[in-house]
Coordinates of C-alpha atoms and ligand atoms in Angstrom, one line a residue:
M213 CA 0.0 -0.1 0.1
R214 CA 1.8 3.4 -1.1
S215 CA 0.4 6.9 -1.0
R216 CA 0.9 9.1 -3.9
R217 CA 3.4 11.0 -2.0
S218 CA 5.6 8.2 -1.2
I219 CA 5.8 7.2 -4.9
E220 CA 6.7 10.7 -5.7
L221 CA 9.5 10.8 -3.0
Y222 CA 10.8 7.3 -3.8
P223 CA 9.8 6.6 -7.4
D224 CA 12.6 3.7 -7.8
V225 CA 11.7 1.8 -4.5
P226 CA 9.6 -1.1 -5.4
D227 CA 6.4 -1.7 -3.2
E228 CA 7.8 -4.8 -1.6
R229 CA 10.9 -2.8 -0.2
W230 CA 8.6 -0.1 1.0
D231 CA 6.6 -2.3 2.8
D232 CA 9.6 -4.2 4.4
W233 CA 10.1 -2.6 7.9
R234 CA 13.8 -3.5 7.8
W235 CA 14.2 -1.3 4.6
Q236 CA 12.3 1.7 6.3
L237 CA 14.7 1.5 9.2
S238 CA 17.8 1.2 7.2
H239 CA 16.7 4.2 5.0
R240 CA 15.9 6.7 7.4
L241 CA 16.4 10.6 7.0
A242 CA 18.4 12.4 9.5
S243 CA 20.6 15.0 7.6
V244 CA 19.8 18.5 6.2
A245 CA 20.3 17.1 2.7
E246 CA 18.1 14.2 3.2
L247 CA 15.2 16.3 4.9
A248 CA 15.6 19.0 2.4
R249 CA 14.3 16.6 -0.3
V250 CA 11.1 16.3 1.8
V251 CA 10.4 19.5 2.9
A252 CA 11.5 23.1 2.6
L253 CA 13.7 23.5 5.9
D254 CA 13.6 26.7 7.6
D255 CA 16.7 28.3 9.2
S256 CA 15.9 27.2 12.7
E257 CA 15.3 23.4 11.2
R258 CA 18.5 23.6 9.4
A259 CA 20.6 25.1 12.4
A260 CA 19.1 22.2 14.9
L261 CA 19.7 19.5 12.4
Q262 CA 23.5 20.6 12.5
T263 CA 23.7 21.3 16.1
E264 CA 25.9 18.7 18.1
G265 CA 24.2 17.2 21.2
L266 CA 20.5 17.8 20.4
F267 CA 18.3 14.8 20.7
R268 CA 18.7 12.1 17.9
V269 CA 16.9 12.7 14.6
D270 CA 15.9 9.6 12.6
I271 CA 12.9 9.5 10.5
T272 CA 11.5 6.7 8.5
P273 CA 10.6 7.3 4.9
Y274 CA 7.1 6.3 5.5
L275 CA 6.7 9.0 8.1
A276 CA 8.7 11.5 5.9
S277 CA 6.2 10.9 3.3
L278 CA 3.3 12.0 5.6
I279 CA 5.0 15.4 6.0
D280 CA 3.0 18.2 4.3
P281 CA 5.7 20.0 2.5
H282 CA 3.4 23.2 2.1
D283 CA 2.4 23.2 5.6
R284 CA 4.8 25.1 7.7
A285 CA 2.7 23.9 10.8
C286 CA 2.4 20.2 9.7
P287 CA 2.0 18.3 13.0
I288 CA 4.0 15.6 11.8
R289 CA 6.8 17.7 11.1
A290 CA 6.9 19.5 14.3
Q291 CA 6.8 16.2 16.2
V292 CA 10.1 14.8 14.5
I293 CA 12.1 17.7 12.9
P294 CA 13.9 19.7 15.4
T295 CA 14.1 23.5 15.7
M296 CA 16.4 25.5 17.8
R297 CA 13.7 26.1 20.2
E298 CA 14.7 22.8 21.6
A299 CA 17.7 24.5 23.1
E300 CA 15.7 26.9 25.1
A301 CA 15.9 26.5 28.7
F302 CA 12.6 27.0 31.0
E303 CA 11.6 27.2 34.5
G304 CA 11.1 23.7 35.9
L305 CA 13.4 22.0 33.1
R306 CA 14.6 18.5 34.1
S307 CA 16.7 15.9 32.3
D308 CA 14.8 13.1 34.0
S309 CA 11.5 14.9 34.7
L310 CA 9.9 11.9 36.3
A311 CA 12.7 10.9 38.4
E312 CA 12.9 7.4 36.9
A313 CA 16.3 7.1 37.9
A314 CA 15.6 7.3 41.4
H315 CA 12.9 4.5 41.2
T316 CA 15.1 2.3 39.0
V317 CA 15.5 -1.1 40.6
A318 CA 17.5 -2.7 37.9
P319 CA 19.1 -1.5 34.7
G320 CA 16.0 -0.1 32.6
L321 CA 13.6 -1.3 35.5
V322 CA 11.4 1.3 37.0
H323 CA 9.3 0.3 40.1
R324 CA 7.4 3.2 41.1
Y325 CA 3.8 1.7 41.9
S326 CA 3.5 -1.4 44.4
D327 CA 2.0 -3.8 41.8
R328 CA 3.5 -2.9 38.5
V329 CA 6.9 -2.1 36.9
L330 CA 8.2 -0.2 33.9
M331 CA 10.7 -2.6 32.0
L332 CA 12.8 -0.4 29.4
V333 CA 13.8 -3.1 26.9
T334 CA 15.6 -1.0 24.2
T335 CA 16.8 2.5 23.6
E336 CA 15.8 2.4 19.9
C337 CA 12.8 3.9 18.3
A338 CA 11.7 3.9 14.7
S339 CA 11.8 7.6 14.7
Y340 CA 12.4 10.1 17.6
C341 CA 9.8 12.5 19.1
R342 CA 11.2 15.8 19.8
F343 CA 9.5 16.0 23.1
C344 CA 10.8 12.5 24.3
T345 CA 10.3 12.3 28.1
R346 CA 13.0 9.7 28.3
S347 CA 15.5 11.5 25.9
R348 CA 18.2 11.0 28.6
I349 CA 18.5 7.4 27.5
V350 CA 16.6 7.0 24.3
G351 CA 18.3 7.1 21.1
K352 CA 21.7 6.8 22.3
R353 CA 23.7 4.5 20.1
G354 CA 25.9 2.0 21.9
E355 CA 24.0 2.3 25.1
N356 CA 21.3 -0.3 24.2
L357 CA 19.5 -2.2 26.6
G358 CA 20.2 -5.8 25.7
P359 CA 20.0 -9.4 26.7
E360 CA 22.2 -8.9 29.8
Q361 CA 19.9 -6.1 31.1
H362 CA 17.0 -8.2 30.1
E363 CA 18.1 -11.0 32.4
A364 CA 18.8 -8.6 35.4
Q365 CA 15.1 -7.3 34.8
L366 CA 13.7 -10.7 34.8
R367 CA 15.5 -11.6 38.0
Y368 CA 14.2 -8.6 39.9
I369 CA 10.4 -9.3 38.6
A370 CA 10.8 -13.1 39.5
A371 CA 12.0 -12.1 42.8
H372 CA 9.0 -9.8 43.5
P373 CA 5.8 -11.5 43.8
E374 CA 4.0 -8.1 44.3
V375 CA 4.8 -7.3 40.4
R376 CA 1.7 -8.5 38.6
D377 CA 1.8 -6.4 35.6
V378 CA 4.9 -5.5 33.6
L379 CA 4.8 -2.6 31.1
L380 CA 7.3 -2.7 28.4
S381 CA 8.7 0.5 27.0
G382 CA 11.9 2.0 26.0
G383 CA 12.6 2.9 23.4
D384 CA 10.1 0.8 21.4
P385 CA 9.7 -2.7 22.2
L386 CA 8.3 -3.5 18.8
L387 CA 11.7 -2.7 17.3
L388 CA 13.0 -6.0 18.9
H389 CA 13.3 -8.7 16.3
D390 CA 10.5 -11.4 16.4
R391 CA 12.6 -13.8 17.9
V392 CA 13.9 -11.5 20.8
L393 CA 10.5 -10.3 21.4
E394 CA 9.0 -13.9 21.6
R395 CA 11.7 -15.1 24.0
L396 CA 11.2 -12.1 26.3
L397 CA 7.5 -12.5 26.4
G398 CA 7.9 -16.1 26.8
R399 CA 10.2 -15.6 30.0
L400 CA 7.9 -13.1 31.4
R401 CA 4.9 -15.4 31.0
A402 CA 6.8 -18.1 32.8
I403 CA 6.8 -16.0 35.8
E404 CA 3.8 -17.1 37.8
H405 CA 2.8 -13.9 39.4
V406 CA 3.0 -11.8 36.3
E407 CA -0.7 -11.5 35.3
V408 CA -0.7 -8.9 32.8
I409 CA 2.0 -7.6 30.1
R410 CA 1.5 -4.4 28.5
I411 CA 3.5 -3.0 25.7
G412 CA 4.0 0.9 25.0
T413 CA 4.6 1.6 21.2
R414 CA 4.7 4.2 18.5
V415 CA 5.6 1.6 15.8
P416 CA 2.0 1.8 14.4
F417 CA 2.6 5.5 13.3
F418 CA 6.2 5.5 12.6
L419 CA 6.6 2.2 10.9
P420 CA 3.3 0.4 10.3
Q421 CA 5.1 -2.1 8.1
R422 CA 6.5 -3.6 11.3
I423 CA 3.0 -4.9 12.4
T424 CA 3.1 -8.1 10.5
A425 CA 0.8 -11.0 10.7
T426 CA 3.6 -12.9 12.5
L427 CA 4.1 -10.1 14.9
A428 CA 0.4 -10.0 15.7
A429 CA 0.4 -13.9 16.3
I430 CA 3.4 -13.6 18.6
L431 CA 1.7 -11.0 20.7
A432 CA -1.5 -13.2 20.7
R433 CA 0.2 -16.1 22.0
H434 CA 1.1 -14.1 25.2
Q435 CA -2.2 -13.1 26.4
P436 CA -3.4 -11.3 28.5
L437 CA -1.2 -8.7 26.7
W438 CA -2.4 -5.2 26.2
L439 CA -0.9 -2.8 23.4
N440 CA -1.0 0.7 24.2
V441 CA -0.1 3.0 21.0
H442 CA 1.1 6.6 21.4
V443 CA -0.5 8.9 18.8
N444 CA -0.9 12.4 18.7
H445 CA -2.9 13.8 15.8
P446 CA -5.5 12.5 13.4
R447 CA -3.1 13.0 10.4
E448 CA -1.2 9.9 11.8
L449 CA -4.1 7.8 11.3
T450 CA -3.3 6.7 7.6
P451 CA -4.8 3.8 5.6
E452 CA -1.5 1.9 6.7
V453 CA -2.2 2.5 10.3
A454 CA -5.9 1.2 10.0
V455 CA -4.7 -1.9 8.6
A456 CA -2.2 -2.3 11.4
H457 CA -4.8 -1.7 14.0
A458 CA -7.2 -4.3 12.4
R459 CA -4.6 -6.9 12.2
L460 CA -3.8 -6.5 16.1
A461 CA -7.4 -6.2 17.1
D462 CA -8.3 -9.3 14.8
A463 CA -5.6 -11.2 16.4
G464 CA -7.2 -10.6 19.8
V465 CA -4.9 -7.8 21.2
P466 CA -6.6 -5.3 23.3
L467 CA -5.6 -1.9 22.1
G468 CA -5.2 1.3 24.1
A469 CA -3.8 4.9 23.1
Q470 CA -2.0 7.5 24.9
T471 CA -1.5 11.0 23.7
V472 CA 0.8 14.0 24.6
L473 CA -0.9 17.2 24.6
M474 CA 1.2 19.9 22.8
A475 CA 0.9 23.6 21.7
G476 CA 0.6 23.7 17.9
I477 CA 0.1 20.0 17.4
N478 CA -3.1 18.9 19.2
D479 CA -4.1 21.7 21.6
C480 CA -7.6 22.0 20.0
P481 CA -10.6 20.4 21.1
N482 CA -11.9 19.6 17.8
V483 CA -8.6 18.0 16.6
M484 CA -8.7 15.9 19.8
L485 CA -12.3 15.0 19.1
A486 CA -11.5 13.7 15.8
L487 CA -8.6 11.8 17.2
V488 CA -10.4 9.8 19.8
R489 CA -13.5 9.4 17.5
E490 CA -11.2 7.7 14.8
L491 CA -9.3 5.7 17.4
V492 CA -12.6 4.0 18.6
R493 CA -13.7 3.4 15.2
Q494 CA -10.3 1.6 14.9
R495 CA -11.0 -0.4 17.9
V496 CA -8.3 1.4 20.0
R497 CA -9.6 2.8 23.5
P498 CA -8.0 6.1 24.3
Y499 CA -6.4 5.6 27.7
Y500 CA -4.4 8.6 28.9
L501 CA -4.1 12.3 27.6
Y502 CA -0.8 13.4 29.1
Q503 CA 0.3 16.8 30.1
C504 CA 3.7 17.4 28.4
D505 CA 6.6 16.6 30.8
L506 CA 9.3 19.3 32.0
V507 CA 11.7 17.7 29.9
R508 CA 14.6 19.2 28.2
G509 CA 13.8 20.1 24.6
A510 CA 9.9 20.0 25.1
G511 CA 9.4 23.6 26.7
H512 CA 8.0 25.1 23.5
F513 CA 5.5 22.3 23.4
R514 CA 4.1 22.8 26.7
T515 CA 0.4 24.1 27.3
P516 CA -1.2 25.2 30.6
I517 CA -2.9 22.3 32.5
A518 CA -6.0 24.6 31.8
T519 CA -5.8 23.5 28.0
G520 CA -6.2 20.0 29.1
V521 CA -8.9 20.6 31.3
E522 CA -10.8 22.4 28.7
I523 CA -10.2 19.6 26.1
M524 CA -11.8 17.2 28.6
E525 CA -14.7 19.4 28.9
A526 CA -15.0 19.3 25.2
L527 CA -14.9 15.5 25.3
R528 CA -16.9 14.1 28.1
G529 CA -20.6 13.7 27.2
H530 CA -20.0 15.3 23.7
T531 CA -18.8 11.9 22.3
S532 CA -18.9 8.1 23.2
G533 CA -17.5 7.5 26.6
Y534 CA -15.2 4.9 25.4
A535 CA -13.4 7.7 23.4
V536 CA -12.7 9.9 26.5
P537 CA -9.1 9.3 27.9
T538 CA -8.0 10.5 31.2
F539 CA -6.1 13.6 31.4
V540 CA -3.1 13.0 33.5
V541 CA -0.2 15.2 34.8
D542 CA 2.9 12.9 35.4
A543 CA 4.2 14.3 38.9
P544 CA 7.4 16.3 38.3
D545 CA 10.2 14.3 40.4
G546 CA 8.2 11.1 40.4
G547 CA 5.0 10.9 42.3
G548 CA 3.2 9.1 39.7
K549 CA 0.3 10.1 37.4
I550 CA -2.4 12.5 38.7
P551 CA -5.6 12.6 37.0
V552 CA -6.9 16.0 36.3
A553 CA -10.7 16.7 35.2
P554 CA -13.1 19.4 35.2
Q555 CA -15.2 19.7 38.3
Y556 CA -18.7 18.0 38.2
L557 CA -19.2 17.6 41.9
L558 CA -20.2 21.1 43.0
S559 CA -20.9 20.5 46.7
M560 CA -22.1 18.0 48.9
S561 CA -24.0 17.5 52.3
D562 CA -25.0 14.2 53.9
E563 CA -28.5 14.5 52.5
R564 CA -27.4 15.7 49.0
A565 CA -24.9 16.2 46.4
V566 CA -25.1 19.1 43.9
L567 CA -23.6 18.2 40.5
R568 CA -23.6 19.7 37.2
T569 CA -23.8 17.7 33.8
F570 CA -21.4 18.4 30.7
A571 CA -24.3 20.4 29.2
G572 CA -24.1 22.9 32.3
M573 CA -27.3 21.7 34.1
L574 CA -27.4 21.8 37.7
T575 CA -28.7 18.7 39.5
T576 CA -28.9 17.2 43.0
Y577 CA -28.6 13.6 43.9
E578 CA -30.4 12.5 47.0
Q579 CA -28.1 10.6 49.3
P580 CA -29.5 7.3 50.8
P581 CA -30.5 7.9 54.5
G582 CA -29.3 5.0 56.8
Y583 CA -26.5 3.8 54.5
R584 CA -24.2 1.6 56.8
P585 CA -20.7 1.9 55.6
H586 CA -18.7 -1.1 54.7
D587 CA -17.6 -3.2 57.6
R588 CA -13.9 -3.4 57.2
S589 CA -13.4 -5.5 60.3
T590 CA -15.5 -8.3 58.9
C591 CA -14.3 -8.4 55.5
A592 CA -11.9 -11.0 54.3
A593 CA -10.6 -8.9 51.4
C594 CA -9.9 -5.9 53.7
A595 CA -8.2 -8.0 56.3
A596 CA -5.7 -9.1 53.8
A597 CA -4.9 -5.6 52.2
R598 CA -2.5 -3.1 53.3
P599 CA -3.7 0.4 52.4
T600 CA -1.1 3.2 51.6
G601 CA -1.4 6.7 50.3
V602 CA -4.3 8.7 50.7
A603 CA -6.7 5.5 50.8
A604 CA -4.9 4.8 54.1
L605 CA -5.3 8.5 55.4
L606 CA -9.1 8.1 54.8
Q607 CA -8.9 5.3 57.3
G608 CA -7.2 7.0 59.9
R609 CA -3.7 5.5 59.1
G610 CA -0.5 6.5 57.4
E611 CA 1.0 9.9 57.5
T612 CA 0.1 13.4 56.0
S613 CA 2.4 15.5 54.3
R614 CA 4.7 13.0 52.8
P615 CA 7.1 13.6 50.1
A616 CA 6.9 11.2 47.1
P617 CA 7.5 7.8 48.3
R618 CA 10.9 6.4 48.0
H619 CA 11.1 2.8 46.4
E620 CA 11.9 1.1 49.7
E621 CA 8.9 2.5 51.5
R622 CA 6.5 1.3 48.9
Q623 CA 7.3 -2.4 49.4
P624 CA 5.0 -4.4 51.4
T625 CA 6.8 -5.6 54.6
Ligands
PLP774 C1 2.8 5.2 33.8 C2 3.6 4.3 34.6 C3 3.1 2.9 34.8 C4 1.7 2.5 34.5 O1 0.8 3.3 35.2 P1 -0.8 2.9 34.8 O2 -1.6 4.1 35.5 O3 -0.9 1.6 35.5 O4 -0.9 2.7 33.3 C5 3.9 2.1 35.6 N1 5.0 2.5 36.0 C6 5.5 3.7 35.9 C7 7.1 4.1 36.2 C8 4.7 4.7 34.9 O5 5.3 5.9 34.6

């Protein structure tokens, strides 16, 4: 499947090469000369492409063919071609904005929450997002997370029975070759307490050719496995991507989506509405909408948190609930994801709650008289649980005014 633009840019490349993901990876564009063929680069882009030390650039021919050469504000262009604005410092800038290093328990293994871990399995991506939250490790050649690191990660997971959910990320896990991925998934599946595997990926949008029938079958063999795709703009949803999503969904792989909210790219309620509707049509459930992290290079993409709240207001109630993601701010310095939403609960007494609807109507909900609260003292599920965080505070346990928990404090004892 070829677009007219891809044939215009690569007239001599036969379809079977174009459709081969390895060809796409080995023909990525990175230099001024290569990219000037695709789009009229401006001075800031030219300067950035020639600046030492900026985050890696590498753009698959497929992705390059999606860039609109006539649209200076093309949302694909802005996500992958650097400008000198990346070099701008800003208040709050961090190189590790989520303090992942402080929660790293083995090479590339981040254990922040009690029952799940983030497992970085490679530093390679198919193309590099200018706003990468993990640019401190991603894209660095020669610093790949390989088999040796995977072994150390698997050892930690095997030794920690509280880990029931393993989230593979990187880099992009789907850039691992079939055999490597299959082995890794097999090893995880062999750990009895690992109930759920998740994969975070941008491959469907940067390199849809990688979503082969063989790959879909490998993923399907390791269920329960959820695939979460990172997509930011409706223009990323090409016919090739629709085929890739259908192949995964038909294989029985449940699909979720995450989106980073960015100035000039998708900070428009109607663009976001178009994106989430089309995702649901393609059997992909919008999961998170992220506030842009305070990471080096991403300053010019940031929006006020108010922008996200306004977008959520435009989604909830106005389209299928399935299409509405949760807007989250990932706490700077590593406290975890914080959901942020418009206020719907306006006030409350023992008798009544005052709420407002998406349409702006005020309503009251009569509270049930004589409700007898759940009795934790006679509940087997509660007897076995150890509440932490604010859930514990509500029960009169735990401490107030704590800093973000350090890793050791989160471990059940
Ligand atoms: C986002 C994230 C997770 C997964 O969080 P969910 O809310 O369960 O999707 C796990 N670990 C880390 C370090 C994360 O950043």
